[in-house]
Short mmCIF file of C-alpha atoms and ligand atoms in Angstrom, two decimals:
data_model
loop_
_atom_site.label_atom_id
_atom_site.label_comp_id
_atom_site.label_asym_id
_atom_site.label_seq_id
_atom_site.Cartn_x
_atom_site.Cartn_y
_atom_site.Cartn_z
CA UNK A 57 34.19 93.55 -47.13
CA UNK A 58 37.35 95.71 -46.22
CA UNK A 59 38.63 95.38 -42.65
CA UNK A 60 39.32 98.71 -41.33
CA UNK A 61 41.74 97.31 -38.65
CA UNK A 62 43.49 95.29 -41.77
CA UNK A 63 43.86 98.77 -43.45
CA UNK A 64 45.13 100.47 -40.50
CA UNK A 65 48.17 97.85 -39.99
CA UNK A 66 48.86 98.12 -43.22
CA UNK A 67 48.98 101.83 -43.11
CA UNK A 68 51.01 102.08 -40.42
CA UNK A 69 53.36 98.76 -41.48
CA UNK A 70 54.07 100.57 -45.10
CA UNK A 71 53.78 104.70 -44.49
CA UNK A 72 53.76 104.66 -40.61
CA UNK A 73 51.34 106.49 -40.35
CA UNK A 74 49.57 106.13 -36.67
CA UNK A 75 45.77 106.26 -37.66
CA UNK A 76 42.55 105.96 -35.17
CA UNK A 77 39.54 104.19 -35.35
CA UNK A 78 36.60 106.60 -35.38
CA UNK A 79 33.30 105.14 -36.21
CA UNK A 80 32.95 103.45 -39.22
CA UNK A 81 36.42 105.22 -40.61
CA UNK A 82 39.70 106.12 -39.97
CA UNK A 83 40.65 109.50 -38.50
CA UNK A 84 43.95 110.29 -40.49
CA UNK A 85 46.50 112.93 -39.21
CA UNK A 86 46.10 115.86 -41.58
CA UNK A 87 49.82 116.28 -42.66
CA UNK A 88 49.30 112.57 -43.95
CA UNK A 89 46.23 112.66 -45.69
CA UNK A 90 47.74 112.87 -49.14
CA UNK A 91 50.19 110.19 -48.83
CA UNK A 92 47.23 108.07 -47.23
CA UNK A 93 45.04 108.68 -50.26
CA UNK A 94 47.88 107.82 -52.77
CA UNK A 95 48.85 104.70 -51.14
CA UNK A 96 45.16 103.63 -50.95
CA UNK A 97 44.49 104.53 -54.88
CA UNK A 98 47.63 102.80 -55.81
CA UNK A 99 48.24 99.82 -53.77
CA UNK A 100 47.92 96.77 -55.63
CA UNK A 101 45.03 95.14 -53.56
CA UNK A 102 42.86 98.20 -52.27
CA UNK A 103 42.89 100.38 -55.80
CA UNK A 104 40.38 102.85 -54.40
CA UNK A 105 39.87 105.39 -57.75
CA UNK A 106 36.74 106.70 -56.93
CA UNK A 107 35.61 109.13 -54.23
CA UNK A 108 31.87 109.04 -53.79
CA UNK A 109 31.54 111.47 -51.15
CA UNK A 110 33.49 114.08 -49.28
CA UNK A 111 31.49 116.15 -46.47
CA UNK A 112 31.99 118.19 -43.59
CA UNK A 113 31.26 118.02 -40.01
CA UNK A 114 31.20 120.96 -37.69
CA UNK A 115 32.15 120.27 -34.36
CA UNK A 116 31.22 123.56 -32.26
CA UNK A 117 32.16 122.24 -28.74
CA UNK A 118 35.19 120.83 -29.93
CA UNK A 119 35.87 123.85 -32.12
CA UNK A 120 36.91 121.33 -35.20
CA UNK A 121 35.57 120.70 -38.54
CA UNK A 122 35.72 117.02 -39.61
CA UNK A 123 35.88 116.32 -43.61
CA UNK A 124 34.73 112.80 -44.38
CA UNK A 125 35.84 111.00 -47.47
CA UNK A 126 34.29 107.52 -48.74
CA UNK A 127 36.23 105.93 -51.11
CA UNK A 128 35.41 103.09 -53.47
CA UNK A 129 37.31 100.66 -55.81
CA UNK A 130 35.84 100.28 -58.93
CA UNK A 131 38.28 97.69 -60.10
CA UNK A 132 37.93 95.40 -57.09
CA UNK A 133 34.15 96.42 -56.66
CA UNK A 134 35.23 96.92 -52.82
CA UNK A 135 34.58 99.71 -50.47
CA UNK A 136 33.65 102.19 -48.91
CA UNK A 137 36.89 103.11 -46.82
CA UNK A 138 35.54 105.66 -44.56
CA UNK A 139 38.77 108.23 -44.09
CA UNK A 140 38.33 111.24 -41.60
CA UNK A 141 40.62 113.95 -41.07
CA UNK A 142 40.14 117.06 -38.55
CA UNK A 143 40.81 120.53 -38.52
CA UNK A 144 40.75 123.94 -36.11
CA UNK A 145 37.53 125.56 -36.98
CA UNK A 146 39.39 129.01 -37.12
CA UNK A 147 42.03 128.22 -39.47
CA UNK A 148 40.23 125.67 -41.46
CA UNK A 149 42.90 124.40 -43.95
CA UNK A 150 43.15 120.95 -45.42
CA UNK A 151 45.26 119.48 -48.50
CA UNK A 152 42.67 119.20 -51.58
CA UNK A 153 42.13 115.26 -52.73
CA UNK A 154 41.25 116.91 -56.28
CA UNK A 155 44.46 116.39 -58.08
CA UNK A 156 44.08 112.70 -57.01
CA UNK A 157 40.87 112.35 -57.28
CA UNK A 158 38.66 114.21 -59.99
CA UNK A 159 35.24 113.38 -58.05
CA UNK A 160 36.30 115.71 -55.31
CA UNK A 161 36.38 118.90 -57.16
CA UNK A 162 32.71 120.06 -56.85
CA UNK A 163 32.30 118.24 -53.40
CA UNK A 164 35.42 120.18 -52.08
CA UNK A 165 33.81 123.74 -53.32
CA UNK A 166 30.72 122.82 -51.46
CA UNK A 167 32.33 122.18 -48.57
CA UNK A 168 34.04 125.43 -49.11
CA UNK A 169 31.18 127.38 -49.42
CA UNK A 170 28.97 125.63 -46.79
CA UNK A 171 31.65 125.29 -44.22
CA UNK A 172 34.50 127.35 -45.00
CA UNK A 173 36.70 124.83 -45.34
CA UNK A 174 40.01 126.09 -47.22
CA UNK A 175 41.03 122.78 -49.28
CA UNK A 176 45.00 123.62 -50.46
CA UNK A 177 45.69 122.64 -54.15
CA UNK A 178 42.49 122.83 -55.39
CA UNK A 179 42.57 125.12 -58.48
CA UNK A 180 39.38 126.75 -58.56
CA UNK A 181 37.98 127.10 -55.22
CA UNK A 182 34.84 129.53 -55.46
CA UNK A 183 31.42 129.26 -54.00
CA UNK A 184 29.16 126.79 -55.90
CA UNK A 185 25.73 126.95 -54.10
CA UNK A 186 25.39 130.21 -52.83
CA UNK A 187 26.20 133.18 -54.64
CA UNK A 188 29.69 135.23 -55.19
CA UNK A 189 29.44 138.13 -52.52
CA UNK A 190 27.43 136.13 -50.09
CA UNK A 191 28.99 136.23 -46.58
CA UNK A 192 30.06 133.52 -44.12
CA UNK A 193 29.36 130.06 -44.02
CA UNK A 194 25.59 128.99 -43.49
CA UNK A 195 26.06 125.45 -42.35
CA UNK A 196 28.25 126.36 -39.48
CA UNK A 197 26.56 125.90 -36.11
CA UNK A 198 27.23 129.36 -35.19
CA UNK A 199 26.11 130.71 -38.59
CA UNK A 200 22.96 133.67 -37.76
CA UNK A 201 20.67 133.76 -40.97
CA UNK A 202 19.10 136.83 -41.68
CA UNK A 203 15.81 136.65 -40.29
CA UNK A 204 17.11 135.61 -37.02
CA UNK A 205 17.65 139.40 -35.92
CA UNK A 206 13.92 140.64 -37.51
CA UNK A 207 11.24 140.05 -35.98
CA UNK A 208 9.42 136.46 -36.53
CA UNK A 209 6.83 135.25 -34.85
CA UNK A 210 6.78 132.00 -33.23
CA UNK A 211 3.28 129.98 -31.94
CA UNK B 94 -27.28 148.23 -70.84
CA UNK B 95 -25.51 149.15 -68.32
CA UNK B 96 -21.91 148.21 -68.39
CA UNK B 97 -21.17 147.83 -64.44
CA UNK B 98 -22.74 144.55 -63.11
CA UNK B 99 -23.87 147.07 -60.06
CA UNK B 100 -26.46 149.16 -61.94
CA UNK B 101 -28.82 146.27 -63.46
CA UNK B 102 -31.49 147.87 -65.40
CA UNK B 103 -33.70 144.24 -65.65
CA UNK B 104 -35.77 142.92 -62.94
CA UNK B 105 -33.93 139.61 -61.45
CA UNK B 106 -37.38 137.61 -61.41
CA UNK B 107 -37.96 138.61 -64.63
CA UNK B 108 -34.62 137.94 -65.91
CA UNK B 109 -34.99 133.98 -64.45
CA UNK B 110 -38.40 133.96 -65.98
CA UNK B 111 -36.93 135.22 -69.61
CA UNK B 112 -34.16 132.07 -69.18
CA UNK B 113 -36.91 129.71 -68.56
CA UNK B 114 -38.17 131.14 -71.82
CA UNK B 115 -34.40 130.05 -73.53
CA UNK B 116 -33.97 134.05 -73.71
CA UNK B 117 -30.61 134.98 -71.89
CA UNK B 118 -30.23 138.09 -70.56
CA UNK B 119 -26.40 139.24 -69.20
CA UNK B 120 -24.10 142.56 -68.92
CA UNK B 121 -21.15 142.90 -70.88
CA UNK B 122 -19.08 142.79 -68.03
CA UNK B 123 -20.67 139.42 -66.84
CA UNK B 124 -20.14 138.20 -70.22
CA UNK B 125 -16.50 139.71 -70.31
CA UNK B 126 -15.58 138.16 -67.13
CA UNK B 127 -17.01 134.76 -67.82
CA UNK B 128 -14.61 134.83 -70.89
CA UNK B 129 -11.84 135.93 -68.68
CA UNK B 130 -12.31 132.91 -66.01
CA UNK B 131 -13.10 130.10 -68.30
CA UNK B 132 -9.55 130.60 -70.25
CA UNK B 133 -7.06 131.19 -67.65
CA UNK B 134 -3.94 129.86 -68.96
CA UNK B 135 -1.23 129.23 -66.57
CA UNK B 136 2.62 129.71 -66.71
CA UNK B 137 4.20 126.56 -66.48
CA UNK B 138 7.00 126.20 -63.96
CA UNK B 139 7.29 124.60 -61.07
CA UNK B 140 10.29 124.76 -57.96
CA UNK B 141 10.06 121.66 -56.16
CA UNK B 142 7.71 118.63 -54.99
CA UNK B 143 4.30 120.59 -55.40
CA UNK B 144 4.88 120.84 -59.08
CA UNK B 145 4.03 117.21 -58.95
CA UNK B 146 0.88 117.64 -57.96
CA UNK B 147 0.35 120.76 -60.10
CA UNK B 148 1.23 117.96 -62.84
CA UNK B 149 -1.19 115.52 -61.69
CA UNK B 150 -3.78 118.01 -61.83
CA UNK B 151 -3.58 118.77 -65.05
CA UNK B 152 -3.41 115.34 -65.84
CA UNK B 153 -6.82 113.13 -67.14
CA UNK B 154 -7.99 112.10 -63.72
CA UNK B 155 -8.41 115.44 -62.33
CA UNK B 156 -8.37 117.45 -65.77
CA UNK B 157 -7.85 120.93 -64.88
CA UNK B 158 -9.20 121.43 -68.79
CA UNK B 159 -12.62 121.56 -67.30
CA UNK B 160 -12.18 124.89 -65.94
CA UNK B 161 -10.31 126.15 -69.17
CA UNK B 162 -6.87 126.48 -67.32
CA UNK B 163 -5.26 123.74 -69.17
CA UNK B 164 -2.84 125.34 -71.79
CA UNK B 165 0.32 126.06 -69.44
CA UNK B 166 2.39 128.52 -71.42
CA UNK B 167 5.69 128.15 -71.29
CA UNK B 168 6.14 132.04 -72.35
CA UNK B 169 4.70 134.70 -69.50
CA UNK B 170 3.95 136.78 -72.46
CA UNK B 171 1.12 134.33 -72.70
CA UNK B 172 0.38 133.46 -69.28
CA UNK B 173 -2.64 135.00 -66.86
CA UNK B 174 -2.37 133.26 -63.91
CA UNK B 175 1.38 132.02 -61.97
CA UNK B 176 0.84 128.98 -59.85
CA UNK B 177 4.29 129.14 -57.45
CA UNK B 178 4.46 125.40 -57.16
CA UNK B 179 7.09 124.69 -54.99
CA UNK B 180 10.27 125.95 -52.44
CA UNK B 181 11.23 129.78 -53.39
CA UNK B 182 14.59 129.54 -52.66
CA UNK B 183 16.59 133.19 -52.37
CA UNK B 184 18.43 132.38 -55.55
CA UNK B 185 15.49 131.85 -57.36
CA UNK B 186 13.40 134.89 -56.37
CA UNK B 187 15.01 137.27 -58.70
CA UNK B 188 13.73 135.14 -61.90
CA UNK B 189 10.35 134.58 -60.12
CA UNK B 190 9.82 138.20 -60.08
CA UNK B 191 11.25 139.03 -63.03
CA UNK B 192 8.67 136.17 -64.87
CA UNK B 193 5.80 138.15 -62.79
CA UNK B 194 6.85 141.53 -64.13
CA UNK B 195 7.08 140.08 -67.52
CA UNK B 196 3.34 138.76 -67.82
CA UNK B 197 0.81 140.78 -69.15
CA UNK B 198 -2.14 142.36 -67.33
CA UNK B 199 -4.48 141.33 -65.89
CA UNK B 200 -2.37 138.57 -64.50
CA UNK B 201 -2.86 136.62 -61.08
CA UNK B 202 -0.84 134.72 -58.57
CA UNK B 203 -1.60 131.47 -56.82
CA UNK B 204 0.76 130.03 -53.98
CA UNK B 205 0.83 126.41 -54.02
CA UNK B 206 1.69 124.71 -51.01
CA UNK B 207 3.07 125.77 -47.51
CA UNK B 208 6.86 126.60 -49.13
CA UNK B 209 5.63 129.70 -51.40
CA UNK B 210 3.09 130.83 -48.40
CA UNK B 211 5.65 131.08 -45.91
CA UNK B 212 9.05 129.13 -46.34
CA UNK B 213 7.07 125.67 -45.22
CA UNK B 214 9.55 122.89 -43.59
CA UNK B 215 12.51 124.76 -44.21
CA UNK B 216 11.29 128.34 -42.88
CA UNK B 217 14.51 128.42 -40.61
CA UNK B 218 16.86 127.99 -43.34
CA UNK B 219 19.70 130.14 -44.84
CA UNK B 220 18.21 129.87 -48.68
CA UNK B 221 14.53 129.66 -48.56
CA UNK B 222 12.69 132.54 -49.31
CA UNK B 223 9.35 132.76 -46.49
CA UNK B 224 7.00 133.80 -49.11
CA UNK B 225 6.57 134.71 -52.38
CA UNK B 226 4.00 137.27 -51.22
CA UNK B 227 7.14 139.25 -50.03
CA UNK B 228 7.97 140.20 -53.47
CA UNK B 229 4.94 139.91 -55.73
CA UNK B 230 1.05 140.10 -54.60
CA UNK B 231 -0.78 136.95 -54.21
CA UNK B 232 -4.43 136.54 -54.75
CA UNK B 233 -5.21 132.93 -53.49
CA UNK B 234 -3.13 130.93 -51.24
CA UNK B 235 -3.36 127.39 -50.91
CA UNK B 236 -1.99 125.65 -47.63
CA UNK B 237 -0.67 121.77 -47.55
CA UNK B 238 2.35 119.98 -48.11
CA UNK B 239 1.61 119.57 -51.00
CA UNK B 240 -1.88 120.89 -51.42
CA UNK B 241 -3.61 118.07 -53.39
CA UNK B 242 -5.14 118.29 -56.96
CA UNK B 243 -8.43 118.91 -55.55
CA UNK B 244 -7.12 121.97 -53.50
CA UNK B 245 -5.60 123.54 -56.36
CA UNK B 246 -9.06 123.10 -58.14
CA UNK B 247 -10.23 124.87 -55.32
CA UNK B 248 -7.91 127.66 -55.41
CA UNK B 249 -8.72 128.06 -58.96
CA UNK B 250 -12.17 127.96 -58.45
CA UNK B 251 -11.66 130.76 -55.80
CA UNK B 252 -9.60 132.98 -58.36
CA UNK B 253 -12.66 132.47 -60.72
CA UNK B 254 -15.10 133.81 -58.27
CA UNK B 255 -12.74 136.74 -57.61
CA UNK B 256 -12.36 137.29 -61.49
CA UNK B 257 -16.43 137.55 -61.76
CA UNK B 258 -16.45 140.28 -58.88
CA UNK B 259 -14.12 142.78 -60.61
CA UNK B 260 -15.54 145.62 -62.34
CA UNK B 261 -13.90 146.73 -65.75
CA UNK B 262 -14.67 150.17 -64.93
CA UNK B 263 -12.62 149.88 -61.52
CA UNK B 264 -9.68 147.34 -62.27
CA UNK B 265 -6.42 148.34 -61.31
CA UNK B 266 -4.67 147.27 -65.22
CA UNK B 267 -7.58 149.65 -67.27
CA UNK B 268 -6.66 152.94 -65.58
CA UNK B 269 -4.83 155.05 -67.31
CA UNK B 270 -1.17 155.14 -66.77
CA UNK B 271 -1.25 152.02 -64.32
CA UNK B 272 1.87 150.36 -64.74
CA UNK B 273 2.41 147.78 -62.24
CA UNK B 274 6.12 146.45 -61.85
CA UNK B 275 7.74 144.76 -59.17
CA UNK B 276 11.50 146.00 -58.00
CA UNK B 277 13.48 142.60 -58.67
CA UNK B 278 15.57 141.88 -55.50
CA UNK B 279 19.52 141.70 -55.82
CA UNK B 280 21.75 139.42 -54.03
CA UNK B 281 23.43 140.77 -50.65
CA UNK B 282 25.82 139.36 -48.44
CA UNK B 283 23.17 137.78 -46.30
CA UNK B 284 20.19 137.25 -48.17
CA UNK B 285 18.11 139.19 -50.89
CA UNK B 286 18.18 143.11 -50.49
CA UNK B 287 15.81 144.35 -49.92
CA UNK B 288 14.54 141.67 -47.86
CA UNK B 289 10.97 142.46 -48.94
CA UNK B 290 9.25 144.86 -50.99
CA UNK B 291 7.43 147.36 -48.60
CA UNK B 292 4.71 147.81 -51.02
CA UNK B 293 3.19 144.75 -51.12
CA UNK B 294 4.22 142.90 -47.75
CA UNK B 295 5.35 144.26 -44.25
CA UNK B 296 6.31 142.45 -40.94
CA UNK B 297 3.61 142.16 -38.49
CA UNK B 298 5.66 144.68 -35.87
CA UNK B 299 5.20 147.46 -38.27
CA UNK B 300 1.26 146.66 -38.75
CA UNK B 301 1.34 146.85 -34.44
CA UNK B 302 3.33 149.71 -34.66
CA UNK B 303 0.89 151.28 -37.51
CA UNK B 304 -2.33 150.28 -35.37
CA UNK B 305 -1.21 151.56 -31.63
CA UNK B 306 -0.35 155.04 -33.66
CA UNK B 307 -4.00 154.93 -35.59
CA UNK B 308 -5.61 154.48 -32.00
CA UNK B 309 -3.68 157.27 -30.57
CA UNK B 310 -4.78 159.26 -33.00
CA UNK B 311 -8.32 158.77 -32.45
CA UNK B 312 -7.88 159.47 -28.88
CA UNK B 313 -6.08 162.45 -29.13
CA UNK B 314 -7.13 163.75 -32.64
CA UNK B 315 -4.23 165.52 -33.23
CA UNK B 316 -1.04 163.59 -33.54
CA UNK B 317 0.90 165.73 -36.46
CA UNK B 318 1.00 163.42 -39.67
CA UNK B 319 3.14 164.80 -42.43
CA UNK B 320 1.45 162.51 -45.19
CA UNK B 321 -1.76 163.75 -44.19
CA UNK B 322 -1.18 167.44 -44.03
CA UNK B 323 0.37 166.97 -47.26
CA UNK B 324 -2.56 165.82 -48.98
CA UNK B 325 -4.84 168.37 -47.82
CA UNK B 326 -2.51 171.11 -48.58
S1 LIG C 66 4.87 122.91 -49.45
FE1 LIG C 66 5.98 120.43 -49.13
S2 LIG C 66 5.20 119.70 -51.04
FE2 LIG C 66 5.34 121.98 -51.52
S3 LIG C 66 7.15 122.51 -52.33
FE3 LIG C 66 7.19 122.66 -50.22
S4 LIG C 66 8.25 120.94 -49.31
FE4 LIG C 66 7.44 120.16 -51.40
#
């Protein structure tokens, strides 16, 4: 089992990145996200070579969107390490993890499709579940879907 | 022998007396409908969890073959019945309507489960169509989430009853020049366009308005209706 406190101290020592414990993950500043990924992937001790999950969370009240990454190490058979990053809801740009982890490609497209997160450095950022020409990001909490403005009877 | 079942020339009592002696009298129509209802071939497709129950219905325990509906056809050209078994997403709707259009007349639709009736548990979602009856006419609705195989069989029997009651003379698909083709919706910026086919489905709001108009006409008698005056001219 990987101790998050340990990872936090390690990141601070080697990269000088101030992280924050948040739930069962580490909240990383957006500007240093790729450095942290690179470190965790290439460091001999961690060897986090596999991204199992990437998802977005909409915090409407704080006007922020959080991206959660789960990293595993196939080689060491350890994990996960939860990494979180927060970004503004309006100007929703996050560096893409795809160059480091190929497995992030479709998951980033999904987060883009449903939450409107723009991943900088992603080579093929298109909608993946909704059709092209769809407007808006349906999983955002303030999305108004088409039937809401039409008459629907509620018991 | 009369063609329509509505004009029997043989007394019912005499008929059953003859049946006791091993003589069966029938009309052409009854025979024809018996043949049709005993070989309803469904289209083979399932959209979500309800399809599993449909598969169970086709297996040995429930044995849909008892009703002659065991041949699930992989092509809409060979199918009589579309069992919409499962959630119809907005993305899937055009394909379902297209499949229905490609089926040969006479054709029937059973909606199986809450999803295909009205959106089911996903009713308030951005991605799920709130009932396939917005785009194609439905003969039998089977509620449930999912309906048990018995319920599907019951729906099938209801459909057989409906077929029994149809008359060759007045059936829609035998009328000359009759072509039933339903428009396939397109993807729009918010959902499907149009959101429903007004020929087969109307929102309740519209129904209410129509009703109040009809009542007003009854009271005043002389509300100008451009459609009616056009017909009478
Ligand atoms: S009605 Fe229930 S069982 Fe059937 S497709 Fe919908 S969710 Fe699944």
